[in-house]
């Protein structure tokens, strides 16, 4: 069983590759491309694109090493029975969840905008978790997949740092998973939230997990 040490803050972390999953959170067209959910909320979606190449490099190395790779997509059933009123009724009514946009109905499963961006598209066999919430655990099969694969540690990438990445690692931390977050593989519409979000994870001795970058993970995997 291969064990590697990855340089990180607040300290280096040693992981067993067979017990580690890469989790790519919500790298969806709805968040990263114009005309989707992210833009409908008034955000500059271009701010998230810096995370694409680091994620791509990490995915390439992880696939070579045979790590479990799990992708998530935020979104709702076409009848929106899994979308709380409190979530839907926010923002401009013409561009809310379920309304028609240039990439189909906003944040609805099966619509082009809800799918993962082509640059990071899942390969056959990689689980894709459709989640109605911000975290990957709520109302999904995520934890069952982790348990079935004997996963203890997560390397969590994706968008946005302070929303779905944070919610997922906080939930994972409470369930006993160690989370390592490569900051350059994450992104936010608000760069300040991204920076502070990363600082929050590693503060207080790593209260929610560890923070590193793709280069340090790639060096450890090489
Ligand atoms: C948001 C996410 N920000 N994937 N979703 O609504 O972070």
PDB file of C-alpha atoms and ligand atoms in Angstrom:
ATOM      1  CA  UNK A   1       0.000   0.000   0.000  1.00  0.00           C
ATOM      2  CA  UNK A   2       1.620   3.276  -1.098  1.00  0.00           C
ATOM      3  CA  UNK A   3       1.890   6.024   1.492  1.00  0.00           C
ATOM      4  CA  UNK A   4       2.987   9.544   0.603  1.00  0.00           C
ATOM      5  CA  UNK A   5       3.721  12.677   2.607  1.00  0.00           C
ATOM      6  CA  UNK A   6       2.345  15.942   1.249  1.00  0.00           C
ATOM      7  CA  UNK A   7       3.683  19.300   2.359  1.00  0.00           C
ATOM      8  CA  UNK A   8       0.772  21.343   3.700  1.00  0.00           C
ATOM      9  CA  UNK A   9      -0.331  23.798   6.338  1.00  0.00           C
ATOM     10  CA  UNK A  10      -0.573  23.707   9.293  1.00  0.00           C
ATOM     11  CA  UNK A  11       1.751  20.700   8.842  1.00  0.00           C
ATOM     12  CA  UNK A  12       2.624  17.957   6.369  1.00  0.00           C
ATOM     13  CA  UNK A  13       0.098  15.154   6.054  1.00  0.00           C
ATOM     14  CA  UNK A  14       0.748  11.483   5.305  1.00  0.00           C
ATOM     15  CA  UNK A  15      -1.918   9.655   3.299  1.00  0.00           C
ATOM     16  CA  UNK A  16      -2.415   6.154   1.963  1.00  0.00           C
ATOM     17  CA  UNK A  17      -3.304   6.371  -1.700  1.00  0.00           C
ATOM     18  CA  UNK A  18      -5.693   3.418  -1.509  1.00  0.00           C
ATOM     19  CA  UNK A  19      -7.649   5.186   1.250  1.00  0.00           C
ATOM     20  CA  UNK A  20      -7.726   8.609  -0.409  1.00  0.00           C
ATOM     21  CA  UNK A  21     -10.315  10.038  -2.797  1.00  0.00           C
ATOM     22  CA  UNK A  22     -10.070  13.137  -4.960  1.00  0.00           C
ATOM     23  CA  UNK A  23     -13.344  15.046  -4.773  1.00  0.00           C
ATOM     24  CA  UNK A  24     -14.043  17.623  -7.468  1.00  0.00           C
ATOM     25  CA  UNK A  25     -16.843  19.872  -6.293  1.00  0.00           C
ATOM     26  CA  UNK A  26     -19.294  21.440  -8.759  1.00  0.00           C
ATOM     27  CA  UNK A  27     -16.972  22.308 -11.659  1.00  0.00           C
ATOM     28  CA  UNK A  28     -20.161  22.835 -13.658  1.00  0.00           C
ATOM     29  CA  UNK A  29     -20.992  25.018 -16.626  1.00  0.00           C
ATOM     30  CA  UNK A  30     -23.652  26.689 -14.443  1.00  0.00           C
ATOM     31  CA  UNK A  31     -20.900  28.049 -12.184  1.00  0.00           C
ATOM     32  CA  UNK A  32     -18.005  28.549 -14.609  1.00  0.00           C
ATOM     33  CA  UNK A  33     -19.617  29.684 -17.862  1.00  0.00           C
ATOM     34  CA  UNK A  34     -21.578  32.829 -18.721  1.00  0.00           C
ATOM     35  CA  UNK A  35     -25.377  32.462 -18.665  1.00  0.00           C
ATOM     36  CA  UNK A  36     -25.557  30.006 -15.756  1.00  0.00           C
ATOM     37  CA  UNK A  37     -26.494  30.073 -12.092  1.00  0.00           C
ATOM     38  CA  UNK A  38     -23.291  31.813 -10.980  1.00  0.00           C
ATOM     39  CA  UNK A  39     -23.731  34.694 -13.384  1.00  0.00           C
ATOM     40  CA  UNK A  40     -27.455  34.906 -12.560  1.00  0.00           C
ATOM     41  CA  UNK A  41     -26.445  35.789  -9.007  1.00  0.00           C
ATOM     42  CA  UNK A  42     -24.405  38.722 -10.285  1.00  0.00           C
ATOM     43  CA  UNK A  43     -20.978  37.095 -10.244  1.00  0.00           C
ATOM     44  CA  UNK A  44     -18.022  37.383 -12.627  1.00  0.00           C
ATOM     45  CA  UNK A  45     -17.673  33.721 -13.608  1.00  0.00           C
ATOM     46  CA  UNK A  46     -14.222  34.280 -15.157  1.00  0.00           C
ATOM     47  CA  UNK A  47     -12.822  34.396 -11.614  1.00  0.00           C
ATOM     48  CA  UNK A  48     -13.289  30.633 -11.285  1.00  0.00           C
ATOM     49  CA  UNK A  49     -11.375  29.625 -14.410  1.00  0.00           C
ATOM     50  CA  UNK A  50      -7.926  29.757 -12.746  1.00  0.00           C
ATOM     51  CA  UNK A  51      -8.774  26.514 -10.938  1.00  0.00           C
ATOM     52  CA  UNK A  52      -9.333  24.525 -14.142  1.00  0.00           C
ATOM     53  CA  UNK A  53      -5.711  23.796 -15.160  1.00  0.00           C
ATOM     54  CA  UNK A  54      -4.525  22.823 -11.636  1.00  0.00           C
ATOM     55  CA  UNK A  55      -7.545  20.493 -11.303  1.00  0.00           C
ATOM     56  CA  UNK A  56      -6.768  19.013 -14.712  1.00  0.00           C
ATOM     57  CA  UNK A  57      -3.144  18.309 -13.745  1.00  0.00           C
ATOM     58  CA  UNK A  58      -4.210  16.757 -10.447  1.00  0.00           C
ATOM     59  CA  UNK A  59      -6.835  14.579 -12.146  1.00  0.00           C
ATOM     60  CA  UNK A  60      -4.247  13.357 -14.667  1.00  0.00           C
ATOM     61  CA  UNK A  61      -1.829  12.322 -11.906  1.00  0.00           C
ATOM     62  CA  UNK A  62      -4.567  10.814  -9.733  1.00  0.00           C
ATOM     63  CA  UNK A  63      -5.891   8.727 -12.639  1.00  0.00           C
ATOM     64  CA  UNK A  64      -2.380   7.440 -13.331  1.00  0.00           C
ATOM     65  CA  UNK A  65      -2.074   6.399  -9.681  1.00  0.00           C
ATOM     66  CA  UNK A  66      -5.524   4.777  -9.665  1.00  0.00           C
ATOM     67  CA  UNK A  67      -7.008   6.996  -6.941  1.00  0.00           C
ATOM     68  CA  UNK A  68     -10.774   7.084  -6.522  1.00  0.00           C
ATOM     69  CA  UNK A  69     -12.086  10.250  -8.174  1.00  0.00           C
ATOM     70  CA  UNK A  70     -15.548  11.544  -7.304  1.00  0.00           C
ATOM     71  CA  UNK A  71     -17.247  14.477  -9.004  1.00  0.00           C
ATOM     72  CA  UNK A  72     -20.213  16.422  -7.628  1.00  0.00           C
ATOM     73  CA  UNK A  73     -22.823  18.538  -9.354  1.00  0.00           C
ATOM     74  CA  UNK A  74     -25.185  20.854  -7.540  1.00  0.00           C
ATOM     75  CA  UNK A  75     -28.658  20.695  -9.056  1.00  0.00           C
ATOM     76  CA  UNK A  76     -32.283  19.758  -8.719  1.00  0.00           C
ATOM     77  CA  UNK A  77     -34.766  17.286 -10.163  1.00  0.00           C
ATOM     78  CA  UNK A  78     -36.760  18.632 -13.126  1.00  0.00           C
ATOM     79  CA  UNK A  79     -39.919  18.812 -10.962  1.00  0.00           C
ATOM     80  CA  UNK A  80     -37.863  20.653  -8.317  1.00  0.00           C
ATOM     81  CA  UNK A  81     -39.315  18.492  -5.547  1.00  0.00           C
ATOM     82  CA  UNK A  82     -35.845  18.502  -3.954  1.00  0.00           C
ATOM     83  CA  UNK A  83     -35.438  22.295  -4.096  1.00  0.00           C
ATOM     84  CA  UNK A  84     -36.425  24.074  -0.929  1.00  0.00           C
ATOM     85  CA  UNK A  85     -38.582  27.172  -1.428  1.00  0.00           C
ATOM     86  CA  UNK A  86     -36.111  29.061   0.744  1.00  0.00           C
ATOM     87  CA  UNK A  87     -33.300  28.261  -1.704  1.00  0.00           C
ATOM     88  CA  UNK A  88     -35.264  28.953  -4.891  1.00  0.00           C
ATOM     89  CA  UNK A  89     -36.833  32.242  -3.869  1.00  0.00           C
ATOM     90  CA  UNK A  90     -33.665  34.302  -3.888  1.00  0.00           C
ATOM     91  CA  UNK A  91     -32.347  36.777  -6.401  1.00  0.00           C
ATOM     92  CA  UNK A  92     -33.889  38.104  -9.602  1.00  0.00           C
ATOM     93  CA  UNK A  93     -37.083  36.035 -10.303  1.00  0.00           C
ATOM     94  CA  UNK A  94     -36.330  35.803 -14.057  1.00  0.00           C
ATOM     95  CA  UNK A  95     -33.043  33.972 -13.487  1.00  0.00           C
ATOM     96  CA  UNK A  96     -33.815  31.793 -10.510  1.00  0.00           C
ATOM     97  CA  UNK A  97     -33.220  28.031 -10.200  1.00  0.00           C
ATOM     98  CA  UNK A  98     -35.504  26.248 -12.675  1.00  0.00           C
ATOM     99  CA  UNK A  99     -35.899  29.234 -15.027  1.00  0.00           C
ATOM    100  CA  UNK A 100     -34.792  28.901 -18.647  1.00  0.00           C
ATOM    101  CA  UNK A 101     -31.365  30.316 -19.469  1.00  0.00           C
ATOM    102  CA  UNK A 102     -28.955  30.044 -22.399  1.00  0.00           C
ATOM    103  CA  UNK A 103     -27.726  26.643 -21.102  1.00  0.00           C
ATOM    104  CA  UNK A 104     -31.185  25.254 -20.333  1.00  0.00           C
ATOM    105  CA  UNK A 105     -33.080  25.428 -17.050  1.00  0.00           C
ATOM    106  CA  UNK A 106     -30.811  26.874 -14.370  1.00  0.00           C
ATOM    107  CA  UNK A 107     -29.307  24.287 -12.000  1.00  0.00           C
ATOM    108  CA  UNK A 108     -31.654  21.502 -13.131  1.00  0.00           C
ATOM    109  CA  UNK A 109     -30.316  17.964 -13.544  1.00  0.00           C
ATOM    110  CA  UNK A 110     -29.939  16.860 -17.135  1.00  0.00           C
ATOM    111  CA  UNK A 111     -29.693  20.399 -18.508  1.00  0.00           C
ATOM    112  CA  UNK A 112     -26.478  21.384 -20.342  1.00  0.00           C
ATOM    113  CA  UNK A 113     -25.609  24.046 -17.768  1.00  0.00           C
ATOM    114  CA  UNK A 114     -25.789  21.635 -14.858  1.00  0.00           C
ATOM    115  CA  UNK A 115     -23.177  19.367 -16.387  1.00  0.00           C
ATOM    116  CA  UNK A 116     -19.462  19.404 -15.678  1.00  0.00           C
ATOM    117  CA  UNK A 117     -17.238  21.590 -17.868  1.00  0.00           C
ATOM    118  CA  UNK A 118     -15.642  19.695 -20.779  1.00  0.00           C
ATOM    119  CA  UNK A 119     -12.062  20.302 -19.518  1.00  0.00           C
ATOM    120  CA  UNK A 120     -12.743  18.304 -16.345  1.00  0.00           C
ATOM    121  CA  UNK A 121     -15.312  15.857 -17.644  1.00  0.00           C
ATOM    122  CA  UNK A 122     -15.527  12.622 -15.608  1.00  0.00           C
ATOM    123  CA  UNK A 123     -14.125   9.468 -17.113  1.00  0.00           C
ATOM    124  CA  UNK A 124     -16.152   6.259 -17.316  1.00  0.00           C
ATOM    125  CA  UNK A 125     -16.433   4.641 -13.893  1.00  0.00           C
ATOM    126  CA  UNK A 126     -15.837   7.822 -11.872  1.00  0.00           C
ATOM    127  CA  UNK A 127     -18.839   8.446  -9.589  1.00  0.00           C
ATOM    128  CA  UNK A 128     -20.779  11.650 -10.202  1.00  0.00           C
ATOM    129  CA  UNK A 129     -22.841  12.777  -7.208  1.00  0.00           C
ATOM    130  CA  UNK A 130     -25.865  14.933  -7.951  1.00  0.00           C
ATOM    131  CA  UNK A 131     -26.478  16.958  -4.819  1.00  0.00           C
ATOM    132  CA  UNK A 132     -29.387  19.282  -4.036  1.00  0.00           C
ATOM    133  CA  UNK A 133     -27.479  21.095  -1.305  1.00  0.00           C
ATOM    134  CA  UNK A 134     -24.175  22.866  -0.911  1.00  0.00           C
ATOM    135  CA  UNK A 135     -22.481  19.952   0.865  1.00  0.00           C
ATOM    136  CA  UNK A 136     -21.763  16.612  -0.809  1.00  0.00           C
ATOM    137  CA  UNK A 137     -23.245  14.536   2.033  1.00  0.00           C
ATOM    138  CA  UNK A 138     -26.762  15.952   2.273  1.00  0.00           C
ATOM    139  CA  UNK A 139     -29.326  13.748   0.449  1.00  0.00           C
ATOM    140  CA  UNK A 140     -26.728  11.885  -1.616  1.00  0.00           C
ATOM    141  CA  UNK A 141     -24.935   8.538  -1.869  1.00  0.00           C
ATOM    142  CA  UNK A 142     -21.553  10.226  -1.262  1.00  0.00           C
ATOM    143  CA  UNK A 143     -20.800   8.723   2.147  1.00  0.00           C
ATOM    144  CA  UNK A 144     -21.916   5.238   1.047  1.00  0.00           C
ATOM    145  CA  UNK A 145     -19.412   5.431  -1.815  1.00  0.00           C
ATOM    146  CA  UNK A 146     -16.624   6.564   0.524  1.00  0.00           C
ATOM    147  CA  UNK A 147     -17.364   3.741   2.944  1.00  0.00           C
ATOM    148  CA  UNK A 148     -17.661   1.095   0.232  1.00  0.00           C
ATOM    149  CA  UNK A 149     -14.195   2.099  -0.984  1.00  0.00           C
ATOM    150  CA  UNK A 150     -12.557   2.274   2.447  1.00  0.00           C
ATOM    151  CA  UNK A 151     -11.803   5.974   2.095  1.00  0.00           C
ATOM    152  CA  UNK A 152     -10.312   7.803   5.104  1.00  0.00           C
ATOM    153  CA  UNK A 153      -8.918  10.975   3.518  1.00  0.00           C
ATOM    154  CA  UNK A 154     -10.245  13.412   0.932  1.00  0.00           C
ATOM    155  CA  UNK A 155      -8.423  15.795  -1.373  1.00  0.00           C
ATOM    156  CA  UNK A 156     -11.126  18.369  -2.047  1.00  0.00           C
ATOM    157  CA  UNK A 157     -11.042  20.685  -5.079  1.00  0.00           C
ATOM    158  CA  UNK A 158     -13.629  22.798  -6.871  1.00  0.00           C
ATOM    159  CA  UNK A 159     -15.949  25.729  -6.452  1.00  0.00           C
ATOM    160  CA  UNK A 160     -16.742  27.762  -4.632  1.00  0.00           C
ATOM    161  CA  UNK A 161     -14.181  27.740  -1.858  1.00  0.00           C
ATOM    162  CA  UNK A 162     -16.346  29.311   0.804  1.00  0.00           C
ATOM    163  CA  UNK A 163     -19.655  27.665  -0.146  1.00  0.00           C
ATOM    164  CA  UNK A 164     -19.737  24.096  -1.506  1.00  0.00           C
ATOM    165  CA  UNK A 165     -16.075  23.254  -0.814  1.00  0.00           C
ATOM    166  CA  UNK A 166     -16.324  24.559   2.745  1.00  0.00           C
ATOM    167  CA  UNK A 167     -19.685  22.908   3.448  1.00  0.00           C
ATOM    168  CA  UNK A 168     -18.369  19.572   2.187  1.00  0.00           C
ATOM    169  CA  UNK A 169     -15.151  19.631   4.190  1.00  0.00           C
ATOM    170  CA  UNK A 170     -16.910  20.759   7.355  1.00  0.00           C
ATOM    171  CA  UNK A 171     -19.352  17.864   6.975  1.00  0.00           C
ATOM    172  CA  UNK A 172     -16.517  15.449   6.141  1.00  0.00           C
ATOM    173  CA  UNK A 173     -14.454  16.619   9.113  1.00  0.00           C
ATOM    174  CA  UNK A 174     -17.367  15.933  11.474  1.00  0.00           C
ATOM    175  CA  UNK A 175     -17.690  12.441   9.998  1.00  0.00           C
ATOM    176  CA  UNK A 176     -14.024  11.656  10.671  1.00  0.00           C
ATOM    177  CA  UNK A 177     -12.496  12.179   7.221  1.00  0.00           C
ATOM    178  CA  UNK A 178      -9.266  14.160   6.987  1.00  0.00           C
ATOM    179  CA  UNK A 179      -9.539  16.798   4.254  1.00  0.00           C
ATOM    180  CA  UNK A 180      -6.659  18.256   2.276  1.00  0.00           C
ATOM    181  CA  UNK A 181      -7.500  21.275   0.125  1.00  0.00           C
ATOM    182  CA  UNK A 182      -5.207  22.407  -2.705  1.00  0.00           C
ATOM    183  CA  UNK A 183      -6.025  26.119  -2.790  1.00  0.00           C
ATOM    184  CA  UNK A 184      -5.170  26.634  -6.458  1.00  0.00           C
ATOM    185  CA  UNK A 185      -7.680  23.896  -7.393  1.00  0.00           C
ATOM    186  CA  UNK A 186     -10.473  25.916  -5.767  1.00  0.00           C
ATOM    187  CA  UNK A 187     -12.007  29.260  -6.614  1.00  0.00           C
ATOM    188  CA  UNK A 188     -14.486  31.877  -5.551  1.00  0.00           C
ATOM    189  CA  UNK A 189     -16.334  34.763  -7.186  1.00  0.00           C
ATOM    190  CA  UNK A 190     -14.884  36.763  -4.321  1.00  0.00           C
ATOM    191  CA  UNK A 191     -11.067  36.427  -4.087  1.00  0.00           C
ATOM    192  CA  UNK A 192     -11.133  37.693  -0.513  1.00  0.00           C
ATOM    193  CA  UNK A 193     -13.528  34.902   0.505  1.00  0.00           C
ATOM    194  CA  UNK A 194     -11.247  32.380  -1.230  1.00  0.00           C
ATOM    195  CA  UNK A 195      -8.189  33.528   0.711  1.00  0.00           C
ATOM    196  CA  UNK A 196      -9.993  33.740   4.022  1.00  0.00           C
ATOM    197  CA  UNK A 197     -11.804  30.466   3.349  1.00  0.00           C
ATOM    198  CA  UNK A 198      -8.457  28.696   2.981  1.00  0.00           C
ATOM    199  CA  UNK A 199      -7.107  30.386   6.102  1.00  0.00           C
ATOM    200  CA  UNK A 200     -10.160  29.251   8.062  1.00  0.00           C
ATOM    201  CA  UNK A 201      -9.575  25.596   7.140  1.00  0.00           C
ATOM    202  CA  UNK A 202      -6.001  25.501   8.396  1.00  0.00           C
ATOM    203  CA  UNK A 203      -6.375  27.834  11.383  1.00  0.00           C
ATOM    204  CA  UNK A 204      -6.325  26.599  14.975  1.00  0.00           C
ATOM    205  CA  UNK A 205      -4.084  23.646  14.182  1.00  0.00           C
ATOM    206  CA  UNK A 206      -6.133  22.663  11.121  1.00  0.00           C
ATOM    207  CA  UNK A 207      -9.630  22.980  12.546  1.00  0.00           C
ATOM    208  CA  UNK A 208     -11.301  21.650   9.381  1.00  0.00           C
ATOM    209  CA  UNK A 209      -8.295  20.196   7.560  1.00  0.00           C
ATOM    210  CA  UNK A 210      -5.064  20.888   5.724  1.00  0.00           C
ATOM    211  CA  UNK A 211      -4.282  23.356   2.929  1.00  0.00           C
ATOM    212  CA  UNK A 212      -1.723  22.828   0.197  1.00  0.00           C
ATOM    213  CA  UNK A 213      -1.476  23.405  -3.588  1.00  0.00           C
ATOM    214  CA  UNK A 214      -1.516  21.195  -6.657  1.00  0.00           C
ATOM    215  CA  UNK A 215       2.263  21.420  -7.156  1.00  0.00           C
ATOM    216  CA  UNK A 216       2.985  19.971  -3.724  1.00  0.00           C
ATOM    217  CA  UNK A 217       0.532  17.108  -4.279  1.00  0.00           C
ATOM    218  CA  UNK A 218       1.969  16.409  -7.735  1.00  0.00           C
ATOM    219  CA  UNK A 219       5.502  16.373  -6.295  1.00  0.00           C
ATOM    220  CA  UNK A 220       4.443  13.832  -3.659  1.00  0.00           C
ATOM    221  CA  UNK A 221       2.667  11.678  -6.244  1.00  0.00           C
ATOM    222  CA  UNK A 222       5.593  11.714  -8.704  1.00  0.00           C
TER     223      UNK A 222
HETATM  224  C1  LIG B   1     -22.833  27.930  -4.785  1.00  0.00           C
HETATM  225  C2  LIG B   1     -21.246  26.144  -4.969  1.00  0.00           C
HETATM  226  N1  LIG B   1     -21.905  28.847  -4.557  1.00  0.00           N
HETATM  227  N2  LIG B   1     -20.969  25.083  -5.725  1.00  0.00           N
HETATM  228  N3  LIG B   1     -22.514  26.650  -5.060  1.00  0.00           N
HETATM  229  O1  LIG B   1     -24.003  28.231  -4.775  1.00  0.00           O
HETATM  230  O2  LIG B   1     -20.399  26.656  -4.273  1.00  0.00           O
END
